[in-house]
Amino acid sequence: MSMILALLAAQMSSQVTPVQPMPKGTGLPPPATEEGQVLAPVTALLAGIGARDAARIGEAMRPDATATAATENADGTRTVKHLTRAELLARFAPGAERYEEKIASPAIEIDGDIAMVWAPYTFSINGALHHCGYDHFDLVRENGRWLVQNITWSSRTTGCEN
């Protein structure tokens, strides 16, 4: 009996499930995949944050999109703030400070015309780490195009890695 189990184990270890290779150096899904298409408006939105370009951020969002920020303050108190699309976009007026928000290892889930992206992020101002947390993007596909319906993020200044 152990001979059969050994043969079965050897056969199973030689089987490989084919997986599309990730673009080198990105750890992100290839753009042509459905996951890559879901991630595209998220990437565009983050690029808009880096450019402090509210119009560019808005292009990645539905007109009725919303945002929710769950902040852990330095004194340990917590607040939750809900923002309209207009309130969110107003936060990214042109200015001298350089913003950069980077996500890592995004988890992407899709079911029909809804999707979500969940990822840890860091937010830097002028290259210095300012805060971190997790981003959660809810997306919907309309007329073949994925758009952000809601952004929810946590924000803290402790436990951050750049």
mmCIF file of C-alpha atoms in Angstrom:
data_model
loop_
_atom_site.group_PDB
_atom_site.id
_atom_site.type_symbol
_atom_site.label_atom_id
_atom_site.label_comp_id
_atom_site.label_asym_id
_atom_site.label_seq_id
_atom_site.Cartn_x
_atom_site.Cartn_y
_atom_site.Cartn_z
ATOM 1 C CA MET A 1 0.000 0.000 0.000
ATOM 2 C CA SER A 2 2.810 2.449 0.766
ATOM 3 C CA MET A 3 4.164 1.893 -2.785
ATOM 4 C CA ILE A 4 0.843 3.137 -4.233
ATOM 5 C CA LEU A 5 0.888 6.195 -1.980
ATOM 6 C CA ALA A 6 4.486 6.954 -2.974
ATOM 7 C CA LEU A 7 3.608 6.720 -6.690
ATOM 8 C CA LEU A 8 0.527 8.886 -6.210
ATOM 9 C CA ALA A 9 2.528 11.503 -4.288
ATOM 10 C CA ALA A 10 5.219 11.555 -6.994
ATOM 11 C CA GLN A 11 2.605 11.991 -9.728
ATOM 12 C CA MET A 12 0.836 14.810 -7.862
ATOM 13 C CA SER A 13 4.081 16.679 -7.176
ATOM 14 C CA SER A 14 4.925 16.703 -10.888
ATOM 15 C CA GLN A 15 1.628 18.359 -11.853
ATOM 16 C CA VAL A 16 1.765 22.117 -12.239
ATOM 17 C CA THR A 17 -1.193 24.412 -12.616
ATOM 18 C CA PRO A 18 -0.446 26.899 -15.424
ATOM 19 C CA VAL A 19 -0.436 30.502 -14.226
ATOM 20 C CA GLN A 20 0.114 33.597 -16.329
ATOM 21 C CA PRO A 21 3.437 35.201 -15.436
ATOM 22 C CA MET A 22 3.301 38.481 -13.549
ATOM 23 C CA PRO A 23 4.893 41.526 -15.212
ATOM 24 C CA LYS A 24 8.477 41.637 -13.953
ATOM 25 C CA GLY A 25 9.037 43.834 -10.937
ATOM 26 C CA THR A 26 5.395 44.724 -10.342
ATOM 27 C CA GLY A 27 3.721 41.850 -8.523
ATOM 28 C CA LEU A 28 0.554 43.023 -10.253
ATOM 29 C CA PRO A 29 -1.740 41.152 -12.641
ATOM 30 C CA PRO A 30 -1.106 41.580 -16.373
ATOM 31 C CA PRO A 31 -3.229 44.447 -17.783
ATOM 32 C CA ALA A 32 -5.008 42.200 -20.310
ATOM 33 C CA THR A 33 -6.503 40.011 -17.554
ATOM 34 C CA GLU A 34 -9.810 40.837 -15.918
ATOM 35 C CA GLU A 35 -7.937 41.451 -12.658
ATOM 36 C CA GLY A 36 -5.650 43.875 -14.485
ATOM 37 C CA GLN A 37 -8.674 45.689 -15.911
ATOM 38 C CA VAL A 38 -10.174 46.011 -12.411
ATOM 39 C CA LEU A 39 -6.876 47.368 -11.085
ATOM 40 C CA ALA A 40 -6.541 49.940 -13.916
ATOM 41 C CA PRO A 41 -8.873 52.603 -12.428
ATOM 42 C CA VAL A 42 -7.262 52.087 -9.009
ATOM 43 C CA THR A 43 -3.830 52.674 -10.544
ATOM 44 C CA ALA A 44 -5.145 55.734 -12.397
ATOM 45 C CA LEU A 45 -6.688 57.110 -9.208
ATOM 46 C CA LEU A 46 -3.401 56.666 -7.306
ATOM 47 C CA ALA A 47 -1.513 58.360 -10.149
ATOM 48 C CA GLY A 48 -3.983 61.249 -9.888
ATOM 49 C CA ILE A 49 -3.243 61.523 -6.163
ATOM 50 C CA GLY A 50 0.483 61.674 -6.970
ATOM 51 C CA ALA A 51 -0.179 64.418 -9.507
ATOM 52 C CA ARG A 52 -2.589 66.201 -7.113
ATOM 53 C CA ASP A 53 -4.973 66.210 -10.061
ATOM 54 C CA ALA A 54 -8.600 66.018 -8.920
ATOM 55 C CA ALA A 55 -9.895 65.737 -12.496
ATOM 56 C CA ARG A 56 -7.675 62.712 -13.134
ATOM 57 C CA ILE A 57 -8.815 61.085 -9.879
ATOM 58 C CA GLY A 58 -12.433 61.805 -10.787
ATOM 59 C CA GLU A 59 -12.085 60.093 -14.175
ATOM 60 C CA ALA A 60 -11.528 56.789 -12.346
ATOM 61 C CA MET A 61 -14.698 57.221 -10.262
ATOM 62 C CA ARG A 62 -18.433 57.067 -10.822
ATOM 63 C CA PRO A 63 -20.252 60.430 -10.542
ATOM 64 C CA ASP A 64 -21.975 59.266 -7.331
ATOM 65 C CA ALA A 65 -18.843 57.695 -5.787
ATOM 66 C CA THR A 66 -18.177 58.060 -2.074
ATOM 67 C CA ALA A 67 -15.290 57.642 0.333
ATOM 68 C CA THR A 68 -14.903 56.603 3.962
ATOM 69 C CA ALA A 69 -11.819 57.162 6.109
ATOM 70 C CA ALA A 70 -11.323 55.286 9.385
ATOM 71 C CA THR A 71 -8.541 57.103 11.230
ATOM 72 C CA GLU A 72 -6.636 56.015 14.305
ATOM 73 C CA ASN A 73 -5.329 59.207 15.901
ATOM 74 C CA ALA A 74 -2.013 59.520 17.758
ATOM 75 C CA ASP A 75 -3.849 59.646 21.099
ATOM 76 C CA GLY A 76 -5.581 56.318 20.342
ATOM 77 C CA THR A 77 -8.985 57.784 19.533
ATOM 78 C CA ARG A 78 -10.649 56.693 16.343
ATOM 79 C CA THR A 79 -12.851 58.561 13.912
ATOM 80 C CA VAL A 80 -14.815 57.571 10.837
ATOM 81 C CA LYS A 81 -15.490 60.224 8.237
ATOM 82 C CA HIS A 82 -17.707 59.843 5.175
ATOM 83 C CA LEU A 83 -16.956 61.974 2.121
ATOM 84 C CA THR A 84 -18.841 62.737 -1.046
ATOM 85 C CA ARG A 85 -16.970 62.513 -4.325
ATOM 86 C CA ALA A 86 -16.671 66.322 -4.379
ATOM 87 C CA GLU A 87 -15.278 66.414 -0.828
ATOM 88 C CA LEU A 88 -12.708 63.745 -1.672
ATOM 89 C CA LEU A 89 -11.600 65.470 -4.867
ATOM 90 C CA ALA A 90 -11.257 68.817 -3.037
ATOM 91 C CA ARG A 91 -8.468 67.251 -0.950
ATOM 92 C CA PHE A 92 -6.219 67.084 -4.020
ATOM 93 C CA ALA A 93 -5.876 70.686 -5.117
ATOM 94 C CA PRO A 94 -2.561 71.588 -6.752
ATOM 95 C CA GLY A 95 0.161 72.473 -4.272
ATOM 96 C CA ALA A 96 3.874 72.411 -3.568
ATOM 97 C CA GLU A 97 3.862 69.180 -1.555
ATOM 98 C CA ARG A 98 4.408 65.939 -3.482
ATOM 99 C CA TYR A 99 1.973 63.155 -2.581
ATOM 100 C CA GLU A 100 2.574 59.477 -3.235
ATOM 101 C CA GLU A 101 0.265 56.642 -2.284
ATOM 102 C CA LYS A 102 1.568 53.145 -2.970
ATOM 103 C CA ILE A 103 -0.331 49.896 -2.587
ATOM 104 C CA ALA A 104 1.272 46.485 -2.257
ATOM 105 C CA SER A 105 0.045 42.940 -2.902
ATOM 106 C CA PRO A 106 -3.526 43.832 -3.893
ATOM 107 C CA ALA A 107 -6.200 41.194 -3.380
ATOM 108 C CA ILE A 108 -8.682 41.412 -6.259
ATOM 109 C CA GLU A 109 -12.097 39.749 -6.201
ATOM 110 C CA ILE A 110 -14.557 39.845 -9.097
ATOM 111 C CA ASP A 111 -18.128 38.649 -9.486
ATOM 112 C CA GLY A 112 -19.801 39.677 -12.717
ATOM 113 C CA ASP A 113 -19.940 43.465 -12.809
ATOM 114 C CA ILE A 114 -18.742 44.107 -9.241
ATOM 115 C CA ALA A 115 -15.224 43.875 -7.906
ATOM 116 C CA MET A 116 -13.103 44.873 -4.962
ATOM 117 C CA VAL A 117 -9.447 45.610 -4.438
ATOM 118 C CA TRP A 118 -7.964 45.365 -0.928
ATOM 119 C CA ALA A 119 -4.342 46.305 -0.288
ATOM 120 C CA PRO A 120 -2.003 47.721 2.331
ATOM 121 C CA TYR A 121 -0.776 51.194 1.420
ATOM 122 C CA THR A 122 1.713 53.846 2.437
ATOM 123 C CA PHE A 123 1.208 57.562 1.923
ATOM 124 C CA SER A 124 4.224 59.856 1.648
ATOM 125 C CA ILE A 125 4.513 63.622 1.463
ATOM 126 C CA ASN A 126 7.680 64.941 -0.166
ATOM 127 C CA GLY A 127 9.169 61.451 0.078
ATOM 128 C CA ALA A 128 8.640 61.127 3.853
ATOM 129 C CA LEU A 129 6.243 58.495 5.141
ATOM 130 C CA HIS A 130 3.173 60.278 6.517
ATOM 131 C CA HIS A 131 0.743 57.455 7.309
ATOM 132 C CA CYS A 132 -0.320 53.965 6.266
ATOM 133 C CA GLY A 133 -3.223 51.562 6.423
ATOM 134 C CA TYR A 134 -5.390 49.508 4.103
ATOM 135 C CA ASP A 135 -7.262 50.662 1.014
ATOM 136 C CA HIS A 136 -10.503 49.018 -0.034
ATOM 137 C CA PHE A 137 -11.901 49.937 -3.444
ATOM 138 C CA ASP A 138 -15.407 48.884 -4.534
ATOM 139 C CA LEU A 139 -15.730 48.912 -8.310
ATOM 140 C CA VAL A 140 -18.546 48.419 -10.794
ATOM 141 C CA ARG A 141 -18.377 47.707 -14.509
ATOM 142 C CA GLU A 142 -20.648 49.844 -16.639
ATOM 143 C CA ASN A 143 -20.645 49.760 -20.420
ATOM 144 C CA GLY A 144 -17.539 47.567 -20.310
ATOM 145 C CA ARG A 145 -15.555 50.014 -18.141
ATOM 146 C CA TRP A 146 -14.539 49.504 -14.506
ATOM 147 C CA LEU A 147 -15.028 52.549 -12.245
ATOM 148 C CA VAL A 148 -14.519 53.119 -8.519
ATOM 149 C CA GLN A 149 -17.834 53.319 -6.652
ATOM 150 C CA ASN A 150 -16.396 53.691 -3.164
ATOM 151 C CA ILE A 151 -13.019 53.995 -1.492
ATOM 152 C CA THR A 152 -12.620 53.060 2.153
ATOM 153 C CA TRP A 153 -9.304 53.332 3.921
ATOM 154 C CA SER A 154 -7.810 53.024 7.351
ATOM 155 C CA SER A 155 -5.184 55.531 8.399
ATOM 156 C CA ARG A 156 -2.600 55.363 11.167
ATOM 157 C CA THR A 157 0.894 56.673 11.865
ATOM 158 C CA THR A 158 2.207 53.658 13.768
ATOM 159 C CA GLY A 159 3.255 50.277 12.419
ATOM 160 C CA CYS A 160 4.018 51.680 8.985
ATOM 161 C CA GLU A 161 6.705 50.319 6.719
ATOM 162 C CA ASN A 162 7.870 52.237 3.686
#
